[in-house]
Amino acid sequence: MSNRFDRRSFMRISGSGVLAAGLAGPLTACGGSESGSSGSNELVWWDYLVEEARQPGIKALIADIEKQVGVKITRRSFPFAELEPAIIKGAASGDLPDIAIVDNTSMNSFVPQGLLTDLTDRVKEWGQSKAYYEGPWNSGVIDGKTYSVPNNSNCLCLYYNTEMLEAAGVEPPKTWDELAEAAKKLTKGDTFGFAMSAVKTEEGVFQFEPFLWSTGGDLDTFGTDGAKALGFLKELVDAGSMSKQSVGWTQQDANTQFVSGRAAMQINGPWQLPALQEQTKVKWGVVPIPIDKEPASCLGGENWVILKTSSKADQCWKAIVRSQEKAVLAKYLDGLGLLPARSDMADAGKWATDPTLKVFVQEFANARPRSYGPNYPQMSQAMAEALQASLTGSSSPQAAARKAASAITPKLKK
């Protein structure tokens, strides 16, 4: 998104377990260790794009690829937090797909374990790498080799219920102080002023990191700046402006609270737009995330990868290339509420004229990638635990931040 239309992903999730058959083809077991699928023209595809509003767009893309590439795709979808563990587990059991759409931070885990096909030569022959923003593209480049192609990019902003804010005489907040004041005024009855995901996974960390970065700090100052960010969110909970239940909410859950009128404001991404635009109960707007010392958002997105065990790498690559053709990609991204990682598509889709999407595009200038190296999963877990401990009151924000920092700092040095 900034040149930095950078990374993502966001990411979303709902429910648990594998989706029922019929979302985008039959749900079947994957093939053996040498191949994700057994049929000569069958590709097994895994992702975590489970929201109902996204399914028409995914189905349309799959139908297009099947027709243009001459393959049959069997799709399997997981909740966000389950896809990466399923791939890692599948490496041992032989239950792996041919192709997958994964969170770009998963590259930190998959590449060192040798799970992905090296796409360097294919990308060079394709000649399209320079058409992408540097951040999203480089999320898949490890030690000079390319292992993925960006599927999309996104970041986070603040959604607000326009009618609730107007009734309370509240303007969309621009600073932390304004956010706290607005959330307190908007909290009434069973409606909380503010909602976000604070679940104990990367999903919750993804929403927390903008608060950390807005202090002017980073992971190397988590003991102090992390304590400040955790303390601010704990104050919202203590004031009754933010639900204690947020420690169990996914981003989809936070959006459900917003759509149902039980939250006046929420932190979320553009992937929620299809569902929000379909409903008529809530009138809403979008602004950048309120700041402490400096503006910040978290850069997200998904990447296409080909599993190294697949014997269908050629067909998988053709599928990826087809998905990246401008007309195909614009339609897919518009349908899923996602934004392009291709810099040459900045003016090619709905995001060029839609005022809401423009807010997200403009926020890319302040969106940061989670580029902390192969130890990021452990650092993320430490932050998730600190967020949980602070919001539940099992530890003070200061003590939680110190504990997290003691786990994070050694990992930063490696």
PDB file of C-alpha atoms in Angstrom, residues 29-254:
ATOM      1  CA  ALA A  29     -10.431 -35.469   0.441  1.00  0.00           C
ATOM      2  CA  CYS A  30      -7.202 -34.369  -1.161  1.00  0.00           C
ATOM      3  CA  GLY A  31      -4.928 -36.716  -2.976  1.00  0.00           C
ATOM      4  CA  GLY A  32      -1.679 -38.389  -1.994  1.00  0.00           C
ATOM      5  CA  SER A  33       1.647 -36.932  -1.055  1.00  0.00           C
ATOM      6  CA  GLU A  34       2.801 -36.583  -4.635  1.00  0.00           C
ATOM      7  CA  SER A  35      -0.251 -34.712  -5.809  1.00  0.00           C
ATOM      8  CA  GLY A  36      -3.128 -32.719  -4.418  1.00  0.00           C
ATOM      9  CA  SER A  37      -5.522 -34.378  -6.851  1.00  0.00           C
ATOM     10  CA  SER A  38      -5.762 -37.662  -8.661  1.00  0.00           C
ATOM     11  CA  GLY A  39      -7.522 -36.736 -11.928  1.00  0.00           C
ATOM     12  CA  SER A  40      -5.350 -35.536 -14.794  1.00  0.00           C
ATOM     13  CA  ASN A  41      -7.224 -32.235 -15.058  1.00  0.00           C
ATOM     14  CA  GLU A  42      -8.392 -31.873 -11.449  1.00  0.00           C
ATOM     15  CA  LEU A  43      -6.924 -29.267  -9.111  1.00  0.00           C
ATOM     16  CA  VAL A  44      -7.558 -29.191  -5.379  1.00  0.00           C
ATOM     17  CA  TRP A  45      -7.812 -25.630  -4.091  1.00  0.00           C
ATOM     18  CA  TRP A  46      -7.751 -24.518  -0.425  1.00  0.00           C
ATOM     19  CA  ASP A  47      -8.562 -21.084   1.002  1.00  0.00           C
ATOM     20  CA  TYR A  48     -10.151 -19.365   4.011  1.00  0.00           C
ATOM     21  CA  LEU A  49     -12.474 -16.968   2.184  1.00  0.00           C
ATOM     22  CA  VAL A  50     -15.601 -18.221   3.915  1.00  0.00           C
ATOM     23  CA  GLU A  51     -17.946 -15.222   4.174  1.00  0.00           C
ATOM     24  CA  GLU A  52     -21.257 -15.851   2.469  1.00  0.00           C
ATOM     25  CA  ALA A  53     -21.193 -12.555   0.566  1.00  0.00           C
ATOM     26  CA  ARG A  54     -17.902 -13.549  -1.064  1.00  0.00           C
ATOM     27  CA  GLN A  55     -19.043 -16.860  -2.492  1.00  0.00           C
ATOM     28  CA  PRO A  56     -20.574 -15.603  -5.775  1.00  0.00           C
ATOM     29  CA  GLY A  57     -17.302 -13.882  -6.690  1.00  0.00           C
ATOM     30  CA  ILE A  58     -15.197 -16.932  -5.865  1.00  0.00           C
ATOM     31  CA  LYS A  59     -17.552 -19.233  -7.752  1.00  0.00           C
ATOM     32  CA  ALA A  60     -17.340 -16.967 -10.787  1.00  0.00           C
ATOM     33  CA  LEU A  61     -13.538 -16.978 -10.709  1.00  0.00           C
ATOM     34  CA  ILE A  62     -13.411 -20.759 -10.394  1.00  0.00           C
ATOM     35  CA  ALA A  63     -15.854 -21.185 -13.280  1.00  0.00           C
ATOM     36  CA  ASP A  64     -13.744 -18.861 -15.431  1.00  0.00           C
ATOM     37  CA  ILE A  65     -10.514 -20.696 -14.625  1.00  0.00           C
ATOM     38  CA  GLU A  66     -12.112 -24.083 -15.258  1.00  0.00           C
ATOM     39  CA  LYS A  67     -13.313 -22.939 -18.670  1.00  0.00           C
ATOM     40  CA  GLN A  68     -10.216 -21.028 -19.780  1.00  0.00           C
ATOM     41  CA  VAL A  69      -7.544 -23.348 -18.364  1.00  0.00           C
ATOM     42  CA  GLY A  70      -9.366 -26.608 -18.972  1.00  0.00           C
ATOM     43  CA  VAL A  71      -9.302 -27.949 -15.407  1.00  0.00           C
ATOM     44  CA  LYS A  72     -11.785 -29.101 -12.787  1.00  0.00           C
ATOM     45  CA  ILE A  73     -11.383 -27.435  -9.394  1.00  0.00           C
ATOM     46  CA  THR A  74     -12.357 -29.014  -6.095  1.00  0.00           C
ATOM     47  CA  ARG A  75     -12.425 -26.359  -3.419  1.00  0.00           C
ATOM     48  CA  ARG A  76     -12.070 -26.743   0.335  1.00  0.00           C
ATOM     49  CA  SER A  77     -12.402 -23.781   2.698  1.00  0.00           C
ATOM     50  CA  PHE A  78     -11.306 -23.430   6.301  1.00  0.00           C
ATOM     51  CA  PRO A  79     -11.779 -20.839   9.024  1.00  0.00           C
ATOM     52  CA  PHE A  80      -8.852 -18.413   8.857  1.00  0.00           C
ATOM     53  CA  ALA A  81      -7.020 -19.743  11.897  1.00  0.00           C
ATOM     54  CA  GLU A  82      -7.235 -23.342  10.654  1.00  0.00           C
ATOM     55  CA  LEU A  83      -5.801 -23.092   7.139  1.00  0.00           C
ATOM     56  CA  GLU A  84      -2.101 -22.670   7.971  1.00  0.00           C
ATOM     57  CA  PRO A  85      -2.128 -25.504  10.570  1.00  0.00           C
ATOM     58  CA  ALA A  86      -3.984 -27.712   8.071  1.00  0.00           C
ATOM     59  CA  ILE A  87      -1.266 -27.190   5.456  1.00  0.00           C
ATOM     60  CA  ILE A  88       1.531 -27.810   7.944  1.00  0.00           C
ATOM     61  CA  LYS A  89      -0.220 -30.955   9.208  1.00  0.00           C
ATOM     62  CA  GLY A  90      -0.931 -32.028   5.637  1.00  0.00           C
ATOM     63  CA  ALA A  91       2.776 -31.966   4.869  1.00  0.00           C
ATOM     64  CA  ALA A  92       3.158 -34.937   7.222  1.00  0.00           C
ATOM     65  CA  SER A  93      -0.027 -36.789   6.283  1.00  0.00           C
ATOM     66  CA  GLY A  94       0.130 -36.264   2.517  1.00  0.00           C
ATOM     67  CA  ASP A  95      -3.202 -34.406   2.591  1.00  0.00           C
ATOM     68  CA  LEU A  96      -2.316 -31.259   0.681  1.00  0.00           C
ATOM     69  CA  PRO A  97      -3.925 -29.207  -2.093  1.00  0.00           C
ATOM     70  CA  ASP A  98      -2.399 -28.356  -5.432  1.00  0.00           C
ATOM     71  CA  ILE A  99      -3.018 -24.636  -5.088  1.00  0.00           C
ATOM     72  CA  ALA A 100      -4.014 -22.359  -2.232  1.00  0.00           C
ATOM     73  CA  ILE A 101      -4.839 -18.772  -1.318  1.00  0.00           C
ATOM     74  CA  VAL A 102      -3.009 -18.060   1.940  1.00  0.00           C
ATOM     75  CA  ASP A 103      -2.382 -15.124   4.236  1.00  0.00           C
ATOM     76  CA  ASN A 104       0.805 -13.432   3.143  1.00  0.00           C
ATOM     77  CA  THR A 105       2.327 -13.777   6.607  1.00  0.00           C
ATOM     78  CA  SER A 106       2.129 -17.559   6.142  1.00  0.00           C
ATOM     79  CA  MET A 107       5.044 -17.271   3.741  1.00  0.00           C
ATOM     80  CA  ASN A 108       7.215 -16.869   6.857  1.00  0.00           C
ATOM     81  CA  SER A 109       6.266 -20.432   7.855  1.00  0.00           C
ATOM     82  CA  PHE A 110       5.741 -22.280   4.588  1.00  0.00           C
ATOM     83  CA  VAL A 111       8.922 -21.366   2.726  1.00  0.00           C
ATOM     84  CA  PRO A 112      11.434 -22.436   5.405  1.00  0.00           C
ATOM     85  CA  GLN A 113       9.608 -25.774   5.679  1.00  0.00           C
ATOM     86  CA  GLY A 114       9.971 -26.390   1.945  1.00  0.00           C
ATOM     87  CA  LEU A 115       6.225 -26.611   1.332  1.00  0.00           C
ATOM     88  CA  LEU A 116       5.966 -24.333  -1.698  1.00  0.00           C
ATOM     89  CA  THR A 117       6.951 -24.550  -5.339  1.00  0.00           C
ATOM     90  CA  ASP A 118       9.652 -22.119  -6.430  1.00  0.00           C
ATOM     91  CA  LEU A 119       7.992 -19.884  -9.034  1.00  0.00           C
ATOM     92  CA  THR A 120      11.059 -17.808  -9.901  1.00  0.00           C
ATOM     93  CA  ASP A 121      11.570 -19.085 -13.456  1.00  0.00           C
ATOM     94  CA  ARG A 122       7.846 -18.994 -14.260  1.00  0.00           C
ATOM     95  CA  VAL A 123       7.574 -15.437 -12.981  1.00  0.00           C
ATOM     96  CA  LYS A 124      10.589 -14.347 -15.007  1.00  0.00           C
ATOM     97  CA  GLU A 125       9.093 -15.796 -18.183  1.00  0.00           C
ATOM     98  CA  TRP A 126       5.708 -14.231 -17.347  1.00  0.00           C
ATOM     99  CA  GLY A 127       7.299 -10.797 -16.996  1.00  0.00           C
ATOM    100  CA  GLN A 128       4.588  -9.232 -14.841  1.00  0.00           C
ATOM    101  CA  SER A 129       6.282  -8.818 -11.447  1.00  0.00           C
ATOM    102  CA  LYS A 130       6.949  -5.100 -11.952  1.00  0.00           C
ATOM    103  CA  ALA A 131       3.218  -4.506 -12.367  1.00  0.00           C
ATOM    104  CA  TYR A 132       2.729  -5.082  -8.616  1.00  0.00           C
ATOM    105  CA  TYR A 133       3.262  -2.845  -5.636  1.00  0.00           C
ATOM    106  CA  GLU A 134       6.551  -3.621  -3.963  1.00  0.00           C
ATOM    107  CA  GLY A 135       5.143  -4.595  -0.565  1.00  0.00           C
ATOM    108  CA  PRO A 136       2.654  -7.259  -1.681  1.00  0.00           C
ATOM    109  CA  TRP A 137       5.043  -8.738  -4.220  1.00  0.00           C
ATOM    110  CA  ASN A 138       7.985  -8.954  -1.851  1.00  0.00           C
ATOM    111  CA  SER A 139       5.910 -10.810   0.729  1.00  0.00           C
ATOM    112  CA  GLY A 140       6.472 -13.867  -1.459  1.00  0.00           C
ATOM    113  CA  VAL A 141      10.156 -13.312  -2.242  1.00  0.00           C
ATOM    114  CA  ILE A 142      12.417 -15.202   0.169  1.00  0.00           C
ATOM    115  CA  ASP A 143      16.201 -15.315  -0.219  1.00  0.00           C
ATOM    116  CA  GLY A 144      15.902 -14.028  -3.775  1.00  0.00           C
ATOM    117  CA  LYS A 145      13.390 -16.657  -4.891  1.00  0.00           C
ATOM    118  CA  THR A 146       9.698 -16.070  -5.639  1.00  0.00           C
ATOM    119  CA  TYR A 147       7.199 -18.448  -4.048  1.00  0.00           C
ATOM    120  CA  SER A 148       3.883 -16.661  -4.537  1.00  0.00           C
ATOM    121  CA  VAL A 149       1.849 -14.175  -6.545  1.00  0.00           C
ATOM    122  CA  PRO A 150      -0.355 -11.645  -4.693  1.00  0.00           C
ATOM    123  CA  ASN A 151      -4.060 -12.390  -4.815  1.00  0.00           C
ATOM    124  CA  ASN A 152      -5.126  -9.048  -3.337  1.00  0.00           C
ATOM    125  CA  SER A 153      -4.247  -6.339  -0.841  1.00  0.00           C
ATOM    126  CA  ASN A 154      -6.164  -4.678   1.976  1.00  0.00           C
ATOM    127  CA  CYS A 155      -5.856  -2.671   5.177  1.00  0.00           C
ATOM    128  CA  LEU A 156      -7.959  -1.558   8.143  1.00  0.00           C
ATOM    129  CA  CYS A 157     -10.115   1.521   8.738  1.00  0.00           C
ATOM    130  CA  LEU A 158     -12.812   2.646  11.181  1.00  0.00           C
ATOM    131  CA  TYR A 159     -16.444   2.036  10.227  1.00  0.00           C
ATOM    132  CA  TYR A 160     -19.085   4.128  11.984  1.00  0.00           C
ATOM    133  CA  ASN A 161     -22.897   4.135  12.189  1.00  0.00           C
ATOM    134  CA  THR A 162     -23.828   7.522  10.758  1.00  0.00           C
ATOM    135  CA  GLU A 163     -27.263   7.692  12.405  1.00  0.00           C
ATOM    136  CA  MET A 164     -25.932   6.793  15.847  1.00  0.00           C
ATOM    137  CA  LEU A 165     -23.166   9.389  15.637  1.00  0.00           C
ATOM    138  CA  GLU A 166     -25.558  12.070  14.425  1.00  0.00           C
ATOM    139  CA  ALA A 167     -28.046  11.312  17.205  1.00  0.00           C
ATOM    140  CA  ALA A 168     -25.287  11.542  19.809  1.00  0.00           C
ATOM    141  CA  GLY A 169     -23.829  14.712  18.309  1.00  0.00           C
ATOM    142  CA  VAL A 170     -20.535  12.933  17.688  1.00  0.00           C
ATOM    143  CA  GLU A 171     -18.133  13.478  14.804  1.00  0.00           C
ATOM    144  CA  PRO A 172     -16.085  10.539  13.439  1.00  0.00           C
ATOM    145  CA  PRO A 173     -13.040  10.439  15.745  1.00  0.00           C
ATOM    146  CA  LYS A 174      -9.572  11.303  14.502  1.00  0.00           C
ATOM    147  CA  THR A 175      -7.518  10.740  17.676  1.00  0.00           C
ATOM    148  CA  TRP A 176      -7.441   8.240  20.531  1.00  0.00           C
ATOM    149  CA  ASP A 177      -8.921  10.812  22.893  1.00  0.00           C
ATOM    150  CA  GLU A 178     -11.742  11.496  20.470  1.00  0.00           C
ATOM    151  CA  LEU A 179     -12.294   7.755  19.995  1.00  0.00           C
ATOM    152  CA  ALA A 180     -12.571   7.188  23.750  1.00  0.00           C
ATOM    153  CA  GLU A 181     -14.928  10.136  24.176  1.00  0.00           C
ATOM    154  CA  ALA A 182     -17.085   9.158  21.196  1.00  0.00           C
ATOM    155  CA  ALA A 183     -17.254   5.498  22.250  1.00  0.00           C
ATOM    156  CA  LYS A 184     -18.407   6.510  25.729  1.00  0.00           C
ATOM    157  CA  LYS A 185     -21.174   8.759  24.371  1.00  0.00           C
ATOM    158  CA  LEU A 186     -22.294   6.082  21.902  1.00  0.00           C
ATOM    159  CA  THR A 187     -22.515   3.310  24.489  1.00  0.00           C
ATOM    160  CA  LYS A 188     -26.148   2.925  25.431  1.00  0.00           C
ATOM    161  CA  GLY A 189     -28.298  -0.040  26.417  1.00  0.00           C
ATOM    162  CA  ASP A 190     -27.015  -3.124  24.623  1.00  0.00           C
ATOM    163  CA  THR A 191     -24.983  -1.042  22.155  1.00  0.00           C
ATOM    164  CA  PHE A 192     -21.254  -0.601  22.691  1.00  0.00           C
ATOM    165  CA  GLY A 193     -19.503   2.436  21.286  1.00  0.00           C
ATOM    166  CA  PHE A 194     -16.619   0.487  19.773  1.00  0.00           C
ATOM    167  CA  ALA A 195     -15.912  -3.057  18.551  1.00  0.00           C
ATOM    168  CA  MET A 196     -12.869  -4.891  17.257  1.00  0.00           C
ATOM    169  CA  SER A 197     -11.543  -8.417  17.036  1.00  0.00           C
ATOM    170  CA  ALA A 198      -9.236  -9.294  19.916  1.00  0.00           C
ATOM    171  CA  VAL A 199      -9.338 -13.045  19.403  1.00  0.00           C
ATOM    172  CA  LYS A 200      -6.207 -14.976  20.376  1.00  0.00           C
ATOM    173  CA  THR A 201      -4.926 -15.444  16.819  1.00  0.00           C
ATOM    174  CA  GLU A 202      -3.186 -13.394  14.152  1.00  0.00           C
ATOM    175  CA  GLU A 203      -6.629 -12.007  13.330  1.00  0.00           C
ATOM    176  CA  GLY A 204      -6.773 -10.159  16.644  1.00  0.00           C
ATOM    177  CA  VAL A 205      -3.110  -9.139  16.410  1.00  0.00           C
ATOM    178  CA  PHE A 206      -3.779  -7.739  12.938  1.00  0.00           C
ATOM    179  CA  GLN A 207      -6.308  -5.351  14.506  1.00  0.00           C
ATOM    180  CA  PHE A 208      -4.128  -4.528  17.497  1.00  0.00           C
ATOM    181  CA  GLU A 209      -0.910  -3.635  15.657  1.00  0.00           C
ATOM    182  CA  PRO A 210      -2.156  -0.272  14.298  1.00  0.00           C
ATOM    183  CA  PHE A 211      -2.591   0.860  17.909  1.00  0.00           C
ATOM    184  CA  LEU A 212       0.971  -0.214  18.696  1.00  0.00           C
ATOM    185  CA  TRP A 213       2.406   1.531  15.646  1.00  0.00           C
ATOM    186  CA  SER A 214       0.364   4.680  16.267  1.00  0.00           C
ATOM    187  CA  THR A 215       2.267   5.231  19.524  1.00  0.00           C
ATOM    188  CA  GLY A 216       5.396   5.650  17.412  1.00  0.00           C
ATOM    189  CA  GLY A 217       6.681   2.298  18.611  1.00  0.00           C
ATOM    190  CA  ASP A 218       7.189  -1.143  17.135  1.00  0.00           C
ATOM    191  CA  LEU A 219       7.949  -4.673  18.273  1.00  0.00           C
ATOM    192  CA  ASP A 220      11.375  -3.633  19.538  1.00  0.00           C
ATOM    193  CA  THR A 221       9.720  -1.218  21.998  1.00  0.00           C
ATOM    194  CA  PHE A 222       6.803  -3.425  22.958  1.00  0.00           C
ATOM    195  CA  GLY A 223       7.597  -3.278  26.667  1.00  0.00           C
ATOM    196  CA  THR A 224       6.707   0.423  26.732  1.00  0.00           C
ATOM    197  CA  ASP A 225       4.747   1.263  23.590  1.00  0.00           C
ATOM    198  CA  GLY A 226       2.901  -2.040  23.641  1.00  0.00           C
ATOM    199  CA  ALA A 227       1.868  -1.271  27.225  1.00  0.00           C
ATOM    200  CA  LYS A 228       0.479   2.085  26.096  1.00  0.00           C
ATOM    201  CA  ALA A 229      -1.566   0.531  23.274  1.00  0.00           C
ATOM    202  CA  LEU A 230      -2.835  -2.279  25.501  1.00  0.00           C
ATOM    203  CA  GLY A 231      -3.658   0.235  28.211  1.00  0.00           C
ATOM    204  CA  PHE A 232      -5.743   2.359  25.864  1.00  0.00           C
ATOM    205  CA  LEU A 233      -7.864  -0.607  24.781  1.00  0.00           C
ATOM    206  CA  LYS A 234      -8.220  -1.771  28.394  1.00  0.00           C
ATOM    207  CA  GLU A 235      -9.520   1.687  29.305  1.00  0.00           C
ATOM    208  CA  LEU A 236     -12.232   1.298  26.652  1.00  0.00           C
ATOM    209  CA  VAL A 237     -13.263  -2.020  28.219  1.00  0.00           C
ATOM    210  CA  ASP A 238     -13.168  -0.597  31.744  1.00  0.00           C
ATOM    211  CA  ALA A 239     -15.325   2.344  30.661  1.00  0.00           C
ATOM    212  CA  GLY A 240     -17.897  -0.077  29.241  1.00  0.00           C
ATOM    213  CA  SER A 241     -17.339   1.311  25.739  1.00  0.00           C
ATOM    214  CA  MET A 242     -15.933  -1.940  24.353  1.00  0.00           C
ATOM    215  CA  SER A 243     -17.311  -5.397  25.099  1.00  0.00           C
ATOM    216  CA  LYS A 244     -15.259  -7.836  27.168  1.00  0.00           C
ATOM    217  CA  GLN A 245     -16.493 -10.451  24.688  1.00  0.00           C
ATOM    218  CA  SER A 246     -14.193  -8.974  22.030  1.00  0.00           C
ATOM    219  CA  VAL A 247     -11.467 -11.368  23.218  1.00  0.00           C
ATOM    220  CA  GLY A 248     -13.441 -14.099  21.460  1.00  0.00           C
ATOM    221  CA  TRP A 249     -14.543 -12.156  18.402  1.00  0.00           C
ATOM    222  CA  THR A 250     -13.217 -12.666  14.905  1.00  0.00           C
ATOM    223  CA  GLN A 251     -13.364  -9.766  12.484  1.00  0.00           C
ATOM    224  CA  GLN A 252     -16.548 -11.272  11.093  1.00  0.00           C
ATOM    225  CA  ASP A 253     -18.019 -11.294  14.601  1.00  0.00           C
ATOM    226  CA  ALA A 254     -17.134  -7.628  15.062  1.00  0.00           C
TER     227      ALA A 254
END
